[in-house]
mmCIF file of C-alpha atoms in Angstrom:
data_model
loop_
_atom_site.group_PDB
_atom_site.id
_atom_site.type_symbol
_atom_site.label_atom_id
_atom_site.label_comp_id
_atom_site.label_asym_id
_atom_site.label_seq_id
_atom_site.Cartn_x
_atom_site.Cartn_y
_atom_site.Cartn_z
ATOM 1 C CA ASP R 299 -0.125 0.051 -0.063
ATOM 2 C CA ALA R 300 3.252 2.407 -0.686
ATOM 3 C CA GLY R 301 3.160 3.083 3.326
ATOM 4 C CA ILE R 302 -0.944 4.865 3.399
ATOM 5 C CA THR R 303 -3.128 4.140 5.560
ATOM 6 C CA GLN R 304 -6.011 5.030 6.615
ATOM 7 C CA SER R 305 -8.625 5.781 9.764
ATOM 8 C CA PRO R 306 -10.991 4.312 10.750
ATOM 9 C CA ARG R 307 -11.359 1.711 7.639
ATOM 10 C CA HIS R 308 -15.521 1.466 9.162
ATOM 11 C CA LYS R 309 -17.271 4.172 10.068
ATOM 12 C CA VAL R 310 -21.365 4.124 10.293
ATOM 13 C CA THR R 311 -22.776 7.462 11.667
ATOM 14 C CA GLU R 312 -26.199 9.340 11.373
ATOM 15 C CA THR R 313 -27.547 11.807 9.009
ATOM 16 C CA GLY R 314 -26.275 15.374 9.634
ATOM 17 C CA THR R 315 -22.716 14.721 11.980
ATOM 18 C CA PRO R 316 -19.833 16.027 11.440
ATOM 19 C CA VAL R 317 -17.168 13.392 10.068
ATOM 20 C CA THR R 318 -13.360 13.543 9.631
ATOM 21 C CA LEU R 319 -10.995 10.336 7.852
ATOM 22 C CA ARG R 320 -7.455 10.557 8.162
ATOM 23 C CA CYS R 321 -4.695 9.423 5.583
ATOM 24 C CA HIS R 322 -1.135 9.240 6.702
ATOM 25 C CA GLN R 323 1.466 8.075 4.708
ATOM 26 C CA THR R 324 5.154 7.552 5.987
ATOM 27 C CA GLU R 325 6.515 8.235 3.039
ATOM 28 C CA ASN R 326 6.890 12.085 2.377
ATOM 29 C CA HIS R 327 5.125 12.105 -1.331
ATOM 30 C CA ARG R 328 3.752 15.655 -1.983
ATOM 31 C CA TYR R 329 0.837 14.681 -3.808
ATOM 32 C CA MET R 330 -2.024 13.394 -1.606
ATOM 33 C CA TYR R 331 -5.297 12.452 -2.715
ATOM 34 C CA TRP R 332 -8.832 11.737 -1.596
ATOM 35 C CA TYR R 333 -11.852 9.980 -4.066
ATOM 36 C CA ARG R 334 -14.961 8.018 -3.262
ATOM 37 C CA GLN R 335 -16.062 4.998 -4.890
ATOM 38 C CA ASP R 336 -19.737 4.186 -5.839
ATOM 39 C CA PRO R 337 -21.295 1.520 -7.743
ATOM 40 C CA GLY R 338 -21.105 2.487 -11.833
ATOM 41 C CA HIS R 339 -18.734 5.782 -11.367
ATOM 42 C CA GLY R 340 -15.494 4.327 -11.078
ATOM 43 C CA LEU R 341 -13.616 6.361 -9.151
ATOM 44 C CA ARG R 342 -14.157 10.000 -8.660
ATOM 45 C CA LEU R 343 -11.476 12.760 -7.156
ATOM 46 C CA ILE R 344 -13.230 14.672 -4.177
ATOM 47 C CA HIS R 345 -10.049 17.248 -3.394
ATOM 48 C CA TYR R 346 -7.054 16.693 -3.609
ATOM 49 C CA SER R 347 -2.613 18.679 -2.293
ATOM 50 C CA TYR R 348 0.391 19.546 -3.748
ATOM 51 C CA GLY R 349 1.926 20.199 -0.212
ATOM 52 C CA VAL R 350 1.060 21.753 3.288
ATOM 53 C CA LYS R 351 -1.275 23.938 3.189
ATOM 54 C CA ASP R 352 -1.649 24.045 -0.165
ATOM 55 C CA THR R 353 -5.546 21.643 -1.944
ATOM 56 C CA ASP R 354 -7.431 22.071 -4.739
ATOM 57 C CA LYS R 355 -10.949 21.033 -5.192
ATOM 58 C CA GLY R 356 -11.874 17.414 -7.465
ATOM 59 C CA GLU R 357 -14.683 16.692 -9.520
ATOM 60 C CA VAL R 358 -16.927 15.905 -6.739
ATOM 61 C CA SER R 359 -15.606 18.654 -3.985
ATOM 62 C CA ASP R 360 -19.163 20.393 -2.161
ATOM 63 C CA GLY R 361 -19.937 18.950 1.303
ATOM 64 C CA TYR R 362 -16.277 17.837 1.783
ATOM 65 C CA SER R 363 -13.518 19.863 2.784
ATOM 66 C CA VAL R 364 -9.730 19.416 3.272
ATOM 67 C CA SER R 365 -6.898 19.911 5.556
ATOM 68 C CA ARG R 366 -3.165 19.411 6.066
ATOM 69 C CA SER R 367 -0.852 20.433 8.101
ATOM 70 C CA LYS R 368 1.849 17.902 7.997
ATOM 71 C CA THR R 369 3.730 16.619 4.951
ATOM 72 C CA GLU R 370 2.546 12.982 6.469
ATOM 73 C CA ASP R 371 -1.674 13.450 6.943
ATOM 74 C CA PHE R 372 -4.337 14.771 4.595
ATOM 75 C CA LEU R 373 -7.839 15.110 6.296
ATOM 76 C CA LEU R 374 -11.430 14.809 4.826
ATOM 77 C CA THR R 375 -13.993 16.044 6.838
ATOM 78 C CA LEU R 376 -17.514 16.293 5.791
ATOM 79 C CA GLU R 377 -18.866 18.675 7.923
ATOM 80 C CA SER R 378 -22.910 17.834 8.243
ATOM 81 C CA ALA R 379 -23.112 13.771 7.172
ATOM 82 C CA THR R 380 -25.530 13.613 4.374
ATOM 83 C CA SER R 381 -26.794 9.714 3.004
ATOM 84 C CA SER R 382 -25.151 10.513 -0.244
ATOM 85 C CA GLN R 383 -22.297 10.752 1.260
ATOM 86 C CA THR R 384 -22.559 7.264 2.030
ATOM 87 C CA SER R 385 -19.361 5.537 0.342
ATOM 88 C CA VAL R 386 -16.305 3.767 -0.081
ATOM 89 C CA TYR R 387 -13.370 6.738 0.693
ATOM 90 C CA PHE R 388 -10.143 6.105 -0.739
ATOM 91 C CA CYS R 389 -6.745 7.826 -0.560
ATOM 92 C CA ALA R 390 -3.795 8.046 -2.843
ATOM 93 C CA ILE R 391 -0.454 9.291 -3.009
ATOM 94 C CA SER R 392 1.710 10.380 -6.111
ATOM 95 C CA THR R 393 5.454 9.449 -6.256
ATOM 96 C CA ALA R 394 8.218 11.488 -8.038
ATOM 97 C CA SER R 395 7.076 10.475 -11.164
ATOM 98 C CA LEU R 396 3.624 12.155 -10.113
ATOM 99 C CA ASN R 397 1.349 10.387 -12.871
ATOM 100 C CA GLU R 398 1.690 7.251 -10.767
ATOM 101 C CA GLN R 399 -1.004 7.215 -8.212
ATOM 102 C CA PHE R 400 -0.881 4.789 -5.083
ATOM 103 C CA PHE R 401 -3.727 3.884 -3.001
ATOM 104 C CA GLY R 402 -4.538 2.988 0.839
ATOM 105 C CA PRO R 403 -7.049 0.612 1.632
ATOM 106 C CA GLY R 404 -9.936 2.640 1.799
ATOM 107 C CA THR R 405 -12.255 3.666 4.715
ATOM 108 C CA ARG R 406 -16.140 2.471 4.212
ATOM 109 C CA LEU R 407 -19.075 5.108 5.756
ATOM 110 C CA THR R 408 -22.394 4.777 5.916
ATOM 111 C CA VAL R 409 -24.226 7.632 7.048
ATOM 112 C CA LEU R 410 -28.121 6.354 8.331
ATOM 113 C CA GLN I 285 -19.243 15.157 -18.381
ATOM 114 C CA GLN I 286 -17.650 11.215 -18.989
ATOM 115 C CA GLN I 287 -14.253 11.963 -19.976
ATOM 116 C CA VAL I 288 -13.147 8.399 -20.462
ATOM 117 C CA LYS I 289 -15.307 6.027 -21.189
ATOM 118 C CA GLN I 290 -14.378 1.864 -20.344
ATOM 119 C CA SER I 291 -16.401 -0.921 -21.225
ATOM 120 C CA PRO I 292 -18.091 -3.567 -21.229
ATOM 121 C CA GLN I 293 -19.452 -3.195 -17.989
ATOM 122 C CA SER I 294 -18.417 -6.943 -16.723
ATOM 123 C CA LEU I 295 -16.689 -10.148 -18.699
ATOM 124 C CA ILE I 296 -16.906 -13.535 -18.388
ATOM 125 C CA VAL I 297 -14.074 -15.661 -19.780
ATOM 126 C CA GLN I 298 -13.128 -18.624 -19.758
ATOM 127 C CA LYS I 299 -9.244 -20.154 -18.316
ATOM 128 C CA GLY I 300 -6.380 -19.325 -20.862
ATOM 129 C CA GLY I 301 -8.768 -16.973 -23.395
ATOM 130 C CA ILE I 302 -7.889 -13.636 -23.948
ATOM 131 C CA PRO I 303 -10.119 -10.602 -21.879
ATOM 132 C CA ILE I 304 -10.259 -7.039 -23.747
ATOM 133 C CA ILE I 305 -11.030 -3.998 -21.874
ATOM 134 C CA ASN I 306 -11.537 -0.954 -24.224
ATOM 135 C CA CYS I 307 -11.494 2.242 -22.950
ATOM 136 C CA ALA I 308 -12.214 6.108 -25.198
ATOM 137 C CA TYR I 309 -11.215 9.114 -23.983
ATOM 138 C CA GLU I 310 -11.825 12.635 -25.595
ATOM 139 C CA ASN I 311 -9.211 15.069 -24.580
ATOM 140 C CA THR I 312 -6.165 14.901 -26.163
ATOM 141 C CA ALA I 313 -4.473 16.813 -23.655
ATOM 142 C CA PHE I 314 -4.192 13.448 -21.216
ATOM 143 C CA ASP I 315 -0.640 12.523 -21.022
ATOM 144 C CA TYR I 316 -0.717 9.161 -18.884
ATOM 145 C CA PHE I 317 -2.824 6.146 -19.168
ATOM 146 C CA PRO I 318 -2.608 3.463 -16.365
ATOM 147 C CA TRP I 319 -4.813 0.466 -15.418
ATOM 148 C CA TYR I 320 -6.045 -0.670 -11.838
ATOM 149 C CA GLN I 321 -6.978 -4.161 -10.786
ATOM 150 C CA GLN I 322 -8.904 -4.035 -7.747
ATOM 151 C CA PHE I 323 -9.705 -6.897 -5.599
ATOM 152 C CA PRO I 324 -13.027 -7.354 -3.168
ATOM 153 C CA GLY I 325 -11.957 -4.895 0.291
ATOM 154 C CA LYS I 326 -8.975 -3.406 -1.763
ATOM 155 C CA GLY I 327 -7.648 -0.222 -2.597
ATOM 156 C CA PRO I 328 -6.545 -0.201 -6.703
ATOM 157 C CA ALA I 329 -3.369 -0.871 -7.461
ATOM 158 C CA LEU I 330 -1.324 0.731 -10.893
ATOM 159 C CA LEU I 331 -1.219 -2.197 -12.891
ATOM 160 C CA ILE I 332 0.669 -0.984 -16.316
ATOM 161 C CA ALA I 333 0.410 2.466 -17.628
ATOM 162 C CA ILE I 334 1.494 3.620 -21.214
ATOM 163 C CA ARG I 335 1.753 7.010 -22.281
ATOM 164 C CA PRO I 336 0.317 8.495 -25.641
ATOM 165 C CA ASP I 337 3.599 8.162 -28.103
ATOM 166 C CA VAL I 338 4.379 4.362 -27.494
ATOM 167 C CA SER I 339 1.244 1.877 -29.140
ATOM 168 C CA GLU I 340 2.020 -0.527 -27.634
ATOM 169 C CA LYS I 341 3.486 -2.226 -23.692
ATOM 170 C CA LYS I 342 3.687 -5.471 -22.397
ATOM 171 C CA GLU I 343 4.612 -5.741 -18.335
ATOM 172 C CA GLY I 344 3.973 -10.473 -18.172
ATOM 173 C CA ARG I 345 0.891 -11.523 -19.230
ATOM 174 C CA PHE I 346 -0.792 -7.978 -19.390
ATOM 175 C CA THR I 347 -0.515 -5.254 -22.775
ATOM 176 C CA ILE I 348 -2.027 -2.280 -23.265
ATOM 177 C CA SER I 349 -2.503 -1.128 -27.141
ATOM 178 C CA PHE I 350 -3.058 2.586 -27.355
ATOM 179 C CA ASN I 351 -4.542 4.588 -30.379
ATOM 180 C CA LYS I 352 -4.074 7.970 -30.448
ATOM 181 C CA SER I 353 -5.794 9.069 -33.799
ATOM 182 C CA ALA I 354 -8.898 7.057 -32.179
ATOM 183 C CA LYS I 355 -8.449 8.530 -28.729
ATOM 184 C CA GLN I 356 -8.615 4.643 -27.436
ATOM 185 C CA PHE I 357 -6.811 1.921 -25.284
ATOM 186 C CA SER I 358 -7.468 -1.495 -24.228
ATOM 187 C CA LEU I 359 -6.148 -4.178 -22.037
ATOM 188 C CA HIS I 360 -5.468 -7.075 -22.945
ATOM 189 C CA ILE I 361 -5.064 -10.279 -20.548
ATOM 190 C CA MET I 362 -2.834 -13.095 -22.210
ATOM 191 C CA ASP I 363 -3.836 -16.801 -20.557
ATOM 192 C CA SER I 364 -6.256 -15.785 -18.092
ATOM 193 C CA GLN I 365 -5.947 -17.332 -14.983
ATOM 194 C CA PRO I 366 -8.996 -17.142 -12.213
ATOM 195 C CA GLY I 367 -7.136 -15.268 -9.988
ATOM 196 C CA ASP I 368 -7.505 -12.460 -12.482
ATOM 197 C CA SER I 369 -11.021 -12.320 -11.824
ATOM 198 C CA ALA I 370 -11.076 -8.509 -10.322
ATOM 199 C CA THR I 371 -12.138 -5.546 -11.341
ATOM 200 C CA TYR I 372 -10.017 -3.292 -13.771
ATOM 201 C CA PHE I 373 -10.248 0.591 -14.101
ATOM 202 C CA CYS I 374 -8.988 2.690 -17.095
ATOM 203 C CA ALA I 375 -8.107 5.948 -15.878
ATOM 204 C CA ALA I 376 -6.128 9.308 -18.354
ATOM 205 C CA SER I 377 -4.204 11.686 -16.641
ATOM 206 C CA LEU I 378 -3.710 15.843 -17.223
ATOM 207 C CA ASN I 379 -1.569 18.209 -14.104
ATOM 208 C CA GLU I 380 -1.103 15.125 -12.166
ATOM 209 C CA LYS I 381 -5.201 14.249 -11.903
ATOM 210 C CA LEU I 382 -6.275 11.099 -12.894
ATOM 211 C CA THR I 383 -10.221 10.628 -14.773
ATOM 212 C CA PHE I 384 -11.681 6.808 -13.662
ATOM 213 C CA GLY I 385 -13.349 5.228 -16.234
ATOM 214 C CA THR I 386 -16.697 3.235 -14.995
ATOM 215 C CA GLY I 387 -14.943 -0.540 -14.037
ATOM 216 C CA THR I 388 -14.851 -3.528 -16.408
ATOM 217 C CA ARG I 389 -15.993 -6.306 -13.599
ATOM 218 C CA LEU I 390 -13.964 -9.562 -14.634
ATOM 219 C CA THR I 391 -14.608 -13.147 -14.075
ATOM 220 C CA ILE I 392 -12.527 -15.612 -15.016
ATOM 221 C CA ILE I 393 -13.676 -19.339 -14.582
ATOM 222 C CA PRO I 394 -12.019 -22.301 -14.632
#
C-alpha cells in the first residue's frame, strides 16, 4: 500500500453529524488525493493536495473540506454528513513521477 | 461529463482466454494512461501504464494497446487465470490528476 494508512476503516454515522477521515503516509510524498468510489461511477476525485496547506478541489468537492497541516497527513471532513455521502473513500499519493498514484486500503462510510 | 468511457461493464472469460477491456477518452491533452486492478475490499493497485507516444506496452501477461488517432486504449490479459478475477479501471492523467473509467468486473472461470 505504498506506506499509506487510512482511519477509520469502517464508520457508521447519522445524517447531520460531522465526520473526519484521516490519511497518513510514511514516505514524504508531496501529492495526496481523496477519492470516493461508488457503483457505476468508478473513482471520482474529491480534493487533492500538492503540499502542506496547498489544496484544491476535484470533480465532486461539494460537501467536503480537506486540510493538510503536515506532509504525512491529509484529512477529509464532511461537515454535516448526508446519506448521499455513503461511499468507500480512498486516499492516494503520487510518487516522484507524479502520474503514478498509489492507493490506501479505503474507508467504508455509511450515513444513516 | 464522462471524459473516459470504459466497456464492457462486466466480462466472463474461460481460463486461458484473452479478456479485452476497452476505454475511450475525449481530451487529447491527457498524457498518461494507467490501468488499475482492484480486488474486493482492497484499494486499486497500479497494474500497467502507457504514454501516448507508444502504441503498445507489455508487462508479463498484461498488454496495453494504444490508438492515439482513435483516442482509444485497451487492456489485454494473456492466458487468463482465475486469480485475475477482479475489477479493472482505466484512467487518464492530466496535470497530476486522474480521471477514471467506470470499471469492468472480470470473472475468469476455470
